[in-house]
Coordinates of C-alpha atoms in Angstrom, one line a residue:
Chain U
M14 CA 81.2 205.2 131.7
K15 CA 79.6 208.2 132.6
L16 CA 78.5 209.0 135.6
N17 CA 73.9 208.7 136.5
Y18 CA 74.2 211.9 138.8
R19 CA 70.3 211.6 139.3
P20 CA 69.8 209.3 141.9
I21 CA 72.3 210.8 144.4
L22 CA 70.9 214.3 143.3
I23 CA 67.5 213.3 144.4
K24 CA 68.7 211.1 147.5
T25 CA 71.0 214.4 148.9
F26 CA 67.1 216.3 148.3
E27 CA 65.1 213.5 150.2
L28 CA 67.8 213.9 153.3
V29 CA 68.1 217.7 153.5
L30 CA 63.5 217.4 153.2
L31 CA 63.9 215.1 156.0
V32 CA 65.9 216.9 158.6
L33 CA 63.9 220.3 157.4
S34 CA 60.7 218.4 158.1
F35 CA 62.0 217.5 161.5
L36 CA 63.8 220.9 162.6
I37 CA 60.0 222.6 161.5
I38 CA 58.3 219.8 163.3
F39 CA 60.3 219.0 166.3
G40 CA 61.7 222.4 167.0
P41 CA 58.8 223.7 168.3
M42 CA 57.8 221.1 170.6
T43 CA 61.5 220.6 171.8
S44 CA 60.7 224.5 173.0
L45 CA 58.1 223.4 174.8
L46 CA 59.9 220.5 176.8
L47 CA 62.8 222.8 177.7
W48 CA 60.2 225.6 179.0
S49 CA 58.8 222.7 181.2
V50 CA 61.9 221.5 182.8
A51 CA 63.8 225.3 182.7
Q52 CA 64.3 226.4 186.5
K53 CA 66.5 228.8 185.6
W54 CA 67.2 230.1 181.9
Y55 CA 68.4 233.2 180.8
W56 CA 69.4 235.0 177.4
P57 CA 71.4 234.0 175.7
H58 CA 72.6 231.9 177.1
P59 CA 70.7 228.8 174.7
L60 CA 69.9 225.8 177.0
P61 CA 68.3 226.2 180.5
Q62 CA 71.1 226.6 182.6
E63 CA 69.5 224.9 185.9
I64 CA 67.0 221.9 185.1
S65 CA 64.8 220.8 187.1
F66 CA 60.9 219.3 187.4
A67 CA 59.9 221.5 190.4
Y68 CA 57.3 223.3 188.0
W69 CA 55.6 219.7 186.6
K70 CA 55.8 218.6 190.4
Q71 CA 54.0 222.0 191.6
A72 CA 51.5 221.5 188.6
L73 CA 50.7 217.9 189.3
G74 CA 50.0 219.3 193.3
I75 CA 52.9 216.9 194.8
E76 CA 54.8 220.1 195.7
K77 CA 53.7 223.0 196.8
S78 CA 56.4 225.7 196.7
L79 CA 55.4 229.6 196.1
A80 CA 58.9 230.8 195.3
I81 CA 58.1 229.6 191.8
G82 CA 54.3 231.1 191.7
A83 CA 52.7 228.0 189.9
V84 CA 49.5 226.6 191.0
S85 CA 48.2 223.2 191.1
I86 CA 46.4 222.4 187.5
I87 CA 44.5 219.3 189.1
P88 CA 41.7 221.5 190.0
A89 CA 41.0 222.5 186.7
F90 CA 42.0 218.8 184.8
F91 CA 38.8 217.2 186.8
L92 CA 36.7 220.3 185.6
S93 CA 38.0 219.7 182.2
L94 CA 37.9 216.3 182.2
G95 CA 34.1 216.0 183.4
I96 CA 33.2 218.5 181.5
A97 CA 34.3 216.4 178.6
I98 CA 32.3 213.4 179.9
V99 CA 29.1 214.8 180.1
T100 CA 30.0 216.5 177.2
V101 CA 30.5 213.5 175.4
I102 CA 27.2 211.3 177.2
I103 CA 24.6 214.3 175.9
A104 CA 26.5 214.8 172.6
M105 CA 26.6 211.4 171.5
A106 CA 22.7 211.0 172.4
L107 CA 21.6 213.8 170.5
A108 CA 23.9 212.3 167.7
I109 CA 23.7 209.0 167.2
P110 CA 19.5 209.5 166.5
A111 CA 20.1 211.8 164.0
G112 CA 23.0 210.4 162.4
Y113 CA 20.9 206.6 162.2
A114 CA 18.0 209.0 160.5
L115 CA 20.5 210.6 158.1
A116 CA 22.2 207.5 156.7
K117 CA 19.1 205.4 156.7
Y118 CA 16.1 207.5 156.3
K119 CA 15.2 209.4 152.8
I120 CA 14.5 212.8 154.5
P121 CA 12.6 215.7 152.7
F122 CA 13.6 217.8 154.5
G123 CA 17.2 216.3 154.2
T124 CA 19.4 218.8 152.4
F125 CA 18.6 221.1 155.1
V126 CA 19.4 219.1 157.7
M127 CA 22.5 218.4 156.3
F128 CA 23.5 222.4 155.6
L129 CA 22.4 222.6 159.3
F130 CA 25.3 221.3 160.4
L131 CA 27.9 221.9 157.4
M132 CA 27.2 225.2 158.2
P133 CA 29.9 225.3 161.0
N134 CA 32.6 223.9 159.3
A135 CA 32.2 226.8 156.6
F136 CA 31.5 229.5 158.1
P137 CA 33.5 230.9 161.9
Q138 CA 32.3 230.5 164.7
Q139 CA 33.4 233.3 167.1
P140 CA 30.4 235.0 166.4
I141 CA 28.1 232.6 167.5
F142 CA 30.0 232.2 170.4
V143 CA 29.7 235.6 171.0
N144 CA 25.6 235.7 170.1
V145 CA 25.7 233.0 172.8
L146 CA 27.3 234.7 175.0
Q147 CA 24.3 237.4 175.1
M148 CA 21.7 234.8 175.3
F149 CA 23.3 233.0 178.2
T150 CA 23.8 236.3 180.0
R151 CA 20.1 236.8 179.9
L152 CA 19.2 233.4 180.8
G153 CA 22.0 233.1 183.6
L154 CA 24.1 230.2 182.4
A155 CA 27.3 232.7 181.5
G156 CA 30.1 232.1 183.5
T157 CA 28.7 228.3 184.6
V158 CA 30.0 225.2 183.9
P159 CA 26.6 224.6 181.9
G160 CA 26.8 227.4 180.2
V161 CA 29.7 225.8 178.9
I162 CA 28.6 222.0 178.5
I163 CA 26.0 223.5 175.8
V164 CA 28.8 225.4 173.7
H165 CA 31.6 222.1 174.2
I166 CA 27.5 219.9 172.7
L167 CA 27.6 222.7 169.7
V168 CA 31.1 222.4 169.4
G169 CA 31.0 218.5 169.5
L170 CA 28.2 217.5 167.9
V171 CA 28.7 218.6 163.9
F172 CA 31.4 215.8 164.0
G173 CA 29.3 213.6 166.1
V174 CA 26.7 213.9 163.9
W175 CA 28.8 213.0 160.4
I176 CA 31.1 210.5 162.2
T177 CA 27.7 208.5 162.8
S178 CA 25.5 209.0 159.8
A179 CA 28.8 208.1 158.0
T180 CA 29.1 204.6 159.8
F181 CA 25.7 203.8 159.9
R182 CA 25.6 204.5 156.3
S183 CA 28.6 201.9 156.4
I184 CA 26.5 198.8 157.6
P185 CA 24.9 197.4 154.9
P186 CA 21.0 197.8 155.3
S187 CA 20.8 194.1 153.7
M188 CA 21.8 192.9 157.6
E189 CA 18.7 194.8 159.6
E190 CA 16.5 193.9 157.1
A191 CA 17.8 190.0 157.5
A192 CA 16.8 190.3 161.1
R193 CA 13.4 191.6 160.7
S194 CA 12.5 189.2 158.0
V195 CA 12.6 186.3 161.1
G196 CA 10.5 188.6 163.6
A197 CA 12.5 191.0 164.6
T198 CA 11.3 194.4 166.1
A199 CA 13.0 197.4 164.5
S200 CA 14.3 198.3 168.1
L201 CA 15.3 194.8 168.7
A202 CA 17.0 194.7 165.2
F203 CA 18.7 198.1 165.8
F204 CA 19.9 196.8 169.3
R205 CA 20.7 193.9 168.2
I206 CA 22.5 193.8 165.0
T207 CA 23.1 197.7 163.6
L208 CA 24.5 198.9 167.6
P209 CA 27.0 196.4 167.9
L210 CA 28.1 196.2 163.8
A211 CA 28.3 200.6 164.5
A212 CA 30.2 200.6 168.0
P213 CA 33.8 201.2 166.8
G214 CA 32.7 203.9 164.5
L215 CA 30.4 205.5 167.9
L216 CA 33.8 205.0 169.9
A217 CA 35.6 206.7 167.5
S218 CA 33.3 209.4 167.7
S219 CA 33.2 209.6 171.2
V220 CA 36.6 209.9 171.8
F221 CA 36.8 212.6 168.6
V222 CA 33.7 214.8 170.6
F223 CA 35.6 214.2 174.4
I224 CA 39.2 215.1 172.7
T225 CA 37.5 217.9 170.6
S226 CA 35.9 219.5 174.6
L227 CA 39.3 218.6 176.3
D228 CA 40.9 221.3 173.8
E229 CA 37.8 223.8 173.0
F230 CA 39.2 227.3 173.4
T231 CA 37.6 229.4 172.0
G232 CA 33.9 229.0 173.0
T233 CA 34.9 228.9 176.7
F234 CA 36.7 231.7 176.8
F235 CA 33.5 233.8 175.3
V236 CA 31.1 231.9 177.6
G237 CA 33.1 230.7 180.6
L238 CA 34.9 233.4 181.5
P239 CA 36.0 234.6 184.9
F240 CA 34.3 231.6 186.3
V241 CA 34.8 228.4 184.4
Q242 CA 39.0 227.8 184.6
T243 CA 39.2 224.5 182.3
L244 CA 43.2 223.9 181.4
P245 CA 43.4 225.0 178.1
L246 CA 42.2 228.4 179.9
T247 CA 44.6 228.2 182.9
L248 CA 47.0 227.8 179.9
Y249 CA 46.0 231.0 178.2
S250 CA 45.8 232.6 181.4
S251 CA 49.9 231.2 182.8
S252 CA 50.9 231.5 179.3
G253 CA 51.9 235.8 180.3
Y254 CA 53.8 235.6 182.8
N255 CA 54.9 232.3 183.9
M256 CA 56.2 230.5 180.6
Q257 CA 57.1 227.1 182.3
F258 CA 54.0 226.2 183.7
A259 CA 51.7 227.6 180.5
S260 CA 54.7 224.9 179.2
V261 CA 53.5 221.6 181.5
I262 CA 49.6 222.4 181.0
A263 CA 50.6 222.7 177.2
L264 CA 52.4 219.3 177.1
I265 CA 49.7 217.7 179.6
L266 CA 47.1 218.7 176.5
L267 CA 49.1 217.1 174.0
I268 CA 49.2 213.8 175.6
P269 CA 45.2 212.8 174.6
S270 CA 45.8 214.5 171.4
I271 CA 48.6 212.3 170.8
L272 CA 47.1 208.9 172.0
F273 CA 44.0 209.8 170.2
M274 CA 46.0 209.7 167.2
F275 CA 47.3 206.5 167.0
L276 CA 43.9 205.1 168.7
I277 CA 41.3 206.3 165.5
Q278 CA 44.7 207.0 162.9
R279 CA 42.4 204.5 160.3
V280 CA 38.9 205.0 161.4
L281 CA 39.2 209.3 161.0
K282 CA 38.1 211.1 157.7
A283 CA 41.2 214.1 157.7
E284 CA 38.8 216.8 157.0
Y285 CA 37.2 216.3 161.1
V286 CA 40.6 216.7 162.7
G287 CA 41.1 220.1 160.8
G288 CA 38.5 222.1 163.3
M289 CA 39.7 221.0 166.8
G290 CA 40.8 223.8 168.9
Chain S
M9 CA 15.9 202.3 153.1
L10 CA 13.8 201.2 156.2
V11 CA 10.3 202.2 156.1
S12 CA 8.9 204.0 159.2
S13 CA 6.1 201.1 160.2
S14 CA 6.3 201.5 163.8
A15 CA 4.2 204.7 163.6
S16 CA 1.9 204.4 160.6
R17 CA 1.2 200.5 162.7
K18 CA -0.6 202.8 165.3
G19 CA -2.1 205.0 162.8
L20 CA 0.0 208.2 163.6
N21 CA 1.2 210.4 160.0
V22 CA 4.0 211.0 161.8
P23 CA 7.0 209.2 160.9
S24 CA 9.7 208.0 163.0
Y25 CA 13.0 210.0 162.0
L26 CA 11.3 212.7 163.0
F27 CA 11.4 211.3 166.3
L28 CA 15.5 210.8 166.3
L29 CA 16.4 213.8 164.2
A30 CA 14.5 215.8 165.9
P31 CA 16.5 216.2 169.6
A32 CA 19.8 217.1 167.8
V33 CA 18.2 219.5 164.8
I34 CA 16.0 221.6 168.0
F35 CA 19.3 222.0 169.4
M36 CA 21.3 223.3 166.0
L37 CA 18.7 225.7 165.2
L38 CA 18.7 227.2 169.1
M39 CA 22.3 226.9 169.5
Y40 CA 23.4 228.0 166.1
A41 CA 21.2 228.8 163.3
Y42 CA 19.7 231.2 165.8
P43 CA 23.1 233.1 167.0
F44 CA 24.3 233.0 163.2
L45 CA 21.1 235.0 162.2
A46 CA 21.3 237.0 165.6
S47 CA 25.1 237.9 164.5
I48 CA 23.4 239.8 161.4
V49 CA 20.4 241.3 162.4
R50 CA 22.5 242.8 165.8
S51 CA 25.0 244.4 163.2
F52 CA 22.6 246.5 161.9
L53 CA 21.3 247.2 165.3
D54 CA 22.7 250.5 167.3
K55 CA 22.4 250.3 171.4
S56 CA 18.7 251.5 171.6
G57 CA 17.7 248.8 168.9
A58 CA 16.8 250.5 166.5
F59 CA 18.6 250.5 162.8
S60 CA 21.7 252.2 161.6
F61 CA 24.9 251.7 159.8
E62 CA 26.5 252.9 162.7
N63 CA 28.5 249.5 163.7
Y64 CA 29.3 249.3 160.3
L65 CA 31.0 253.2 160.3
K66 CA 32.9 252.3 163.8
T67 CA 34.4 249.0 162.1
I68 CA 35.5 250.5 159.0
D69 CA 36.9 253.8 160.6
L70 CA 38.9 251.3 163.2
Y71 CA 39.3 248.2 161.4
T72 CA 39.9 248.5 157.8
K73 CA 43.8 247.8 158.7
D74 CA 43.0 244.6 160.7
I75 CA 41.1 243.2 157.7
A76 CA 42.6 243.7 155.6
F77 CA 45.6 242.1 157.6
T78 CA 42.9 239.0 158.2
F79 CA 42.6 239.0 154.3
S80 CA 46.3 238.6 153.4
V81 CA 46.9 236.9 156.2
T82 CA 44.2 234.3 154.8
L83 CA 45.3 234.5 151.2
F84 CA 49.3 234.5 151.6
N85 CA 49.2 230.9 154.3
T86 CA 46.2 230.0 151.8
A87 CA 48.7 229.9 148.7
C88 CA 51.8 228.7 151.1
T89 CA 49.7 225.7 151.8
A90 CA 48.4 224.6 148.6
V91 CA 52.5 225.3 147.2
L92 CA 53.5 223.0 150.0
A93 CA 51.0 220.7 150.7
I94 CA 50.4 219.8 146.8
L95 CA 54.8 219.5 146.3
L96 CA 54.2 216.5 149.6
A97 CA 51.2 214.9 148.8
V98 CA 53.3 214.5 144.7
Y99 CA 56.3 213.5 146.1
F100 CA 54.4 211.5 148.7
R101 CA 52.8 209.5 146.1
I102 CA 55.5 209.0 143.2
R103 CA 57.9 207.8 145.6
Q104 CA 57.4 205.1 148.7
N105 CA 60.8 204.4 150.5
R106 CA 62.0 204.3 153.7
I107 CA 62.0 208.4 154.3
T108 CA 58.8 209.4 152.4
K109 CA 57.5 206.6 155.2
I110 CA 58.9 208.5 158.6
L111 CA 57.9 211.6 156.8
S112 CA 54.5 210.9 156.2
A113 CA 54.0 209.5 159.7
I114 CA 55.7 212.5 161.7
Y115 CA 53.7 215.0 159.1
K116 CA 50.3 213.6 161.0
L117 CA 51.9 214.9 164.6
P118 CA 50.4 218.3 163.5
L119 CA 47.2 217.7 162.7
F120 CA 46.6 216.1 166.2
I121 CA 48.2 218.9 167.8
P122 CA 45.8 221.9 169.6
F123 CA 45.6 225.2 168.3
V124 CA 46.0 226.2 171.7
V125 CA 48.8 224.4 172.3
V126 CA 50.5 225.3 169.3
A127 CA 49.8 229.0 170.4
Q128 CA 51.8 228.6 173.7
M129 CA 54.4 226.3 171.5
M130 CA 55.1 229.1 168.8
N131 CA 54.6 232.0 171.4
S132 CA 58.2 230.1 173.5
F133 CA 59.5 229.3 170.0
L134 CA 59.4 232.7 167.9
A135 CA 59.8 235.0 171.0
P136 CA 62.9 237.2 170.3
H137 CA 64.7 235.4 172.5
G138 CA 62.8 231.8 171.9
L139 CA 64.9 229.3 170.9
L140 CA 64.7 229.4 166.7
N141 CA 66.4 232.8 167.4
V142 CA 68.8 231.3 170.3
A143 CA 69.4 228.5 167.3
L144 CA 69.9 230.9 164.7
A145 CA 72.4 232.9 166.5
Q146 CA 74.6 229.9 167.6
L147 CA 75.1 229.1 163.9
G148 CA 76.2 232.7 162.9
L149 CA 72.9 233.6 161.1
I150 CA 72.0 236.9 163.4
D151 CA 72.8 238.7 166.1
L152 CA 70.6 237.7 169.5
K153 CA 71.2 242.4 170.1
Q154 CA 68.9 242.2 167.3
P155 CA 66.7 239.4 166.8
L156 CA 64.3 238.2 164.3
Q157 CA 60.6 239.8 165.5
L158 CA 58.1 237.4 164.9
F159 CA 54.7 238.6 166.6
N160 CA 53.5 239.5 163.3
F161 CA 52.9 238.9 159.9
A162 CA 55.3 236.2 159.5
G163 CA 55.5 234.5 162.7
L164 CA 51.4 234.3 162.5
S165 CA 51.7 232.3 159.2
F166 CA 55.1 230.0 160.4
G167 CA 52.4 229.0 163.2
F168 CA 49.3 228.7 160.6
L169 CA 51.2 226.9 158.2
W170 CA 52.9 224.3 160.9
K171 CA 49.6 223.6 161.6
Q172 CA 47.7 223.9 158.1
V173 CA 49.8 222.1 155.6
P174 CA 49.8 218.5 157.3
F175 CA 45.9 219.1 157.3
A176 CA 46.1 219.9 153.2
V177 CA 48.5 217.1 152.4
L178 CA 45.9 214.4 154.2
I179 CA 43.2 214.6 152.9
M180 CA 45.0 215.3 149.3
H181 CA 47.2 212.8 149.8
G182 CA 43.6 210.1 149.8
G183 CA 42.7 211.5 146.7
F184 CA 46.9 210.8 145.2
Q185 CA 46.3 207.5 146.7
M186 CA 43.0 206.7 145.1
I187 CA 44.6 207.7 141.3
D188 CA 45.2 204.7 139.8
N189 CA 49.1 203.6 138.9
S190 CA 48.4 203.0 135.3
Y191 CA 47.6 206.7 134.5
I192 CA 51.0 207.3 135.4
E193 CA 52.0 204.3 133.4
A194 CA 50.6 205.2 130.1
A195 CA 51.0 209.4 130.1
R196 CA 55.0 208.0 130.6
S197 CA 54.6 205.7 127.9
A198 CA 53.5 208.2 125.8
G199 CA 56.7 210.0 126.2
A200 CA 55.4 212.8 129.3
G201 CA 57.9 213.4 132.0
M202 CA 57.3 213.1 135.7
G203 CA 56.9 217.2 135.4
K204 CA 54.4 216.6 133.0
V205 CA 52.6 213.7 135.0
I206 CA 52.3 215.7 137.5
T207 CA 51.1 218.9 136.5
R208 CA 48.7 217.7 133.4
V209 CA 47.7 213.7 134.9
L210 CA 48.5 213.2 138.6
I211 CA 47.4 217.2 139.7
P212 CA 44.0 217.7 137.3
M213 CA 42.8 214.2 138.5
N214 CA 42.7 215.6 142.3
K215 CA 41.1 218.5 141.1
S216 CA 37.9 218.3 143.9
S217 CA 40.6 216.7 146.8
I218 CA 42.6 220.2 146.6
L219 CA 40.3 222.1 146.4
V220 CA 38.3 221.6 148.9
S221 CA 41.1 221.3 151.3
L222 CA 42.5 224.7 150.3
V223 CA 38.6 225.6 151.0
L224 CA 38.7 224.3 154.4
V225 CA 42.0 225.7 155.7
Y226 CA 41.2 228.9 154.3
S227 CA 38.2 229.5 155.9
Q228 CA 40.0 227.8 159.5
I229 CA 42.5 230.7 158.9
V230 CA 39.7 233.5 158.5
G231 CA 37.8 232.0 162.0
T232 CA 41.0 231.3 164.4
F233 CA 41.0 233.3 167.3
T234 CA 43.8 231.6 169.2
L235 CA 46.3 231.9 167.5
P236 CA 46.7 235.1 166.7
Y237 CA 45.1 236.5 170.1
M238 CA 48.6 234.4 172.1
L239 CA 50.5 235.2 169.5
I240 CA 50.1 238.4 168.6
G241 CA 47.4 240.5 171.1
G242 CA 46.4 243.8 170.7
K243 CA 49.5 245.1 168.5
I244 CA 48.3 246.8 165.4
P245 CA 47.7 245.3 162.9
T246 CA 46.3 242.2 164.0
T247 CA 42.9 239.9 163.1
I248 CA 39.3 240.3 162.8
T249 CA 38.8 237.5 166.0
V250 CA 40.9 238.9 168.0
D251 CA 38.9 242.7 167.7
I252 CA 36.1 241.0 168.3
A253 CA 37.3 239.6 171.5
H254 CA 38.4 243.1 172.6
R255 CA 35.3 244.6 171.7
V256 CA 33.3 242.2 173.6
N257 CA 35.9 241.6 176.5
Y258 CA 36.7 244.7 176.9
F259 CA 34.1 247.4 176.3
R260 CA 31.2 244.8 175.8
D261 CA 30.0 246.6 172.4
F262 CA 28.5 243.3 170.7
G263 CA 27.4 245.8 168.0
V264 CA 30.5 246.6 166.7
A265 CA 31.9 242.8 167.3
N266 CA 28.8 241.5 165.3
A267 CA 29.5 244.1 162.5
L268 CA 33.4 242.5 162.5
G269 CA 31.9 239.0 162.8
V270 CA 29.7 240.4 159.3
F271 CA 33.0 240.7 157.8
S272 CA 35.0 237.2 158.7
Y273 CA 31.6 235.8 157.1
L274 CA 31.8 238.4 153.8
L275 CA 35.8 237.1 154.1
V276 CA 34.7 233.0 153.6
L277 CA 31.7 233.3 151.6
L278 CA 33.3 232.3 148.2
T279 CA 34.5 229.7 150.3
A280 CA 31.9 228.5 152.0
W281 CA 29.7 228.0 149.2
Y282 CA 32.0 225.8 147.2
Y283 CA 32.4 223.7 150.1
L284 CA 28.6 223.7 150.8
K285 CA 27.6 223.1 147.2
T286 CA 30.2 220.0 147.3
K287 CA 29.6 218.2 150.3
L288 CA 25.7 218.5 150.0
G289 CA 26.5 217.0 146.3
E290 CA 28.1 214.0 147.4
T291 CA 25.5 213.0 150.0
K292 CA 22.8 213.2 147.2

């Protein structure tokens, strides 16, 4: 009897692919993890010679030692958190009405509005930040927290509008019409019927804007430097001389992103995720 | 469609959607459209504010190599992403077992990792004495006295592919899932081998999501600042985005920075046109 090698070949190939994928995806992450606990790591040692959580403790403000040259990230963390919260509130206050209008009304200049909200995805955004910096320098907003918040709103608003308008579009107009037909005013129908139905999508979009703000680098780099040190900028400025400290911050920035992935995997369209960071 | 009755009842002619849209649109006009147009206009102005090609002459003189580098990094990585992502997405479509389940789960991971973290990760992983070189030396593949130098085209590409292939797979995968099994079965029963099924049925039927994902990957690579900045920095050749940052931070030279910006717009002109055309068509 002739043996059929094909299934064995395919299985072998699949296993090789699995191992390779694991190495490629988790290799760089392992490097980050090792560096964050490496007290002493001189090459050509494959692994750190001495492991400790000194840099973690230092970064989280549990311990204070001048020997390892790291500072606390607590102020940067609260700054990033504060900026993200304000960004979400303002961006969503702008995005929810706009998303609703785009979903529910026939707008004569609708194509233009859509175009405006698609442009940032189609073209590089860095020249925008350069010119915003010039504008903000004149207005005295460069290097200030409000200036950085405005840039974060700009980055988040596009996604906010797209996700909210998709959410509102998925709610059948008949629900609101039914409420109107039994005498509810337009605003009552919106607040009692449409808004609760849209809540999960609006929440997802808020979380998305929040994470985008937390991870935002390029805009903050141009508009916020040197006075606004958010977490990503602290990571950048320490990556040159203090590998351990930079790795700790990178891992701390990873946590909200990974949590977010489990939280809104289903609601989210792949396209939005690409614009992150 | 709702009729804006509340506004007309009061005898006003302003439709209510204007009030809903105005704040977001005004914000976008001020903070996006204005700086966008300004970047183009200012690239043609010299320091005194007069019209000139000075910035472009300087850009061509200093940065032709970097523009070519950006373009080649982008093309190379978009092509690699296309091949790898199509293969993986097709594989996830036609095989469903325990391995594909694990694989499709771990492939989502890089998607959610911000570029600044990816940059730091690659910075330590790809370093001359970083984990990759040390691991390869342990396997006896390289000599640590001559480690692989990866803070260049190669390392940058590794970082981009690490982040962009999963992204493209996710979009393509959605498209492949929509193709009904009956098409595959019909082709197979007509005598087509699996290879033919993939090239003649699956890929052509999923053309639009493949193209959109690659267009997005392409324009993201052109516009990414963090990864090249932290991996290559000021070394030559580097990317347009890094040059813009240097021009602004070290020289306060906004003219050349804007001219470089216009070059990056030109690099994405085709893909931007395709993206806007498809997206505007979808929403109509």
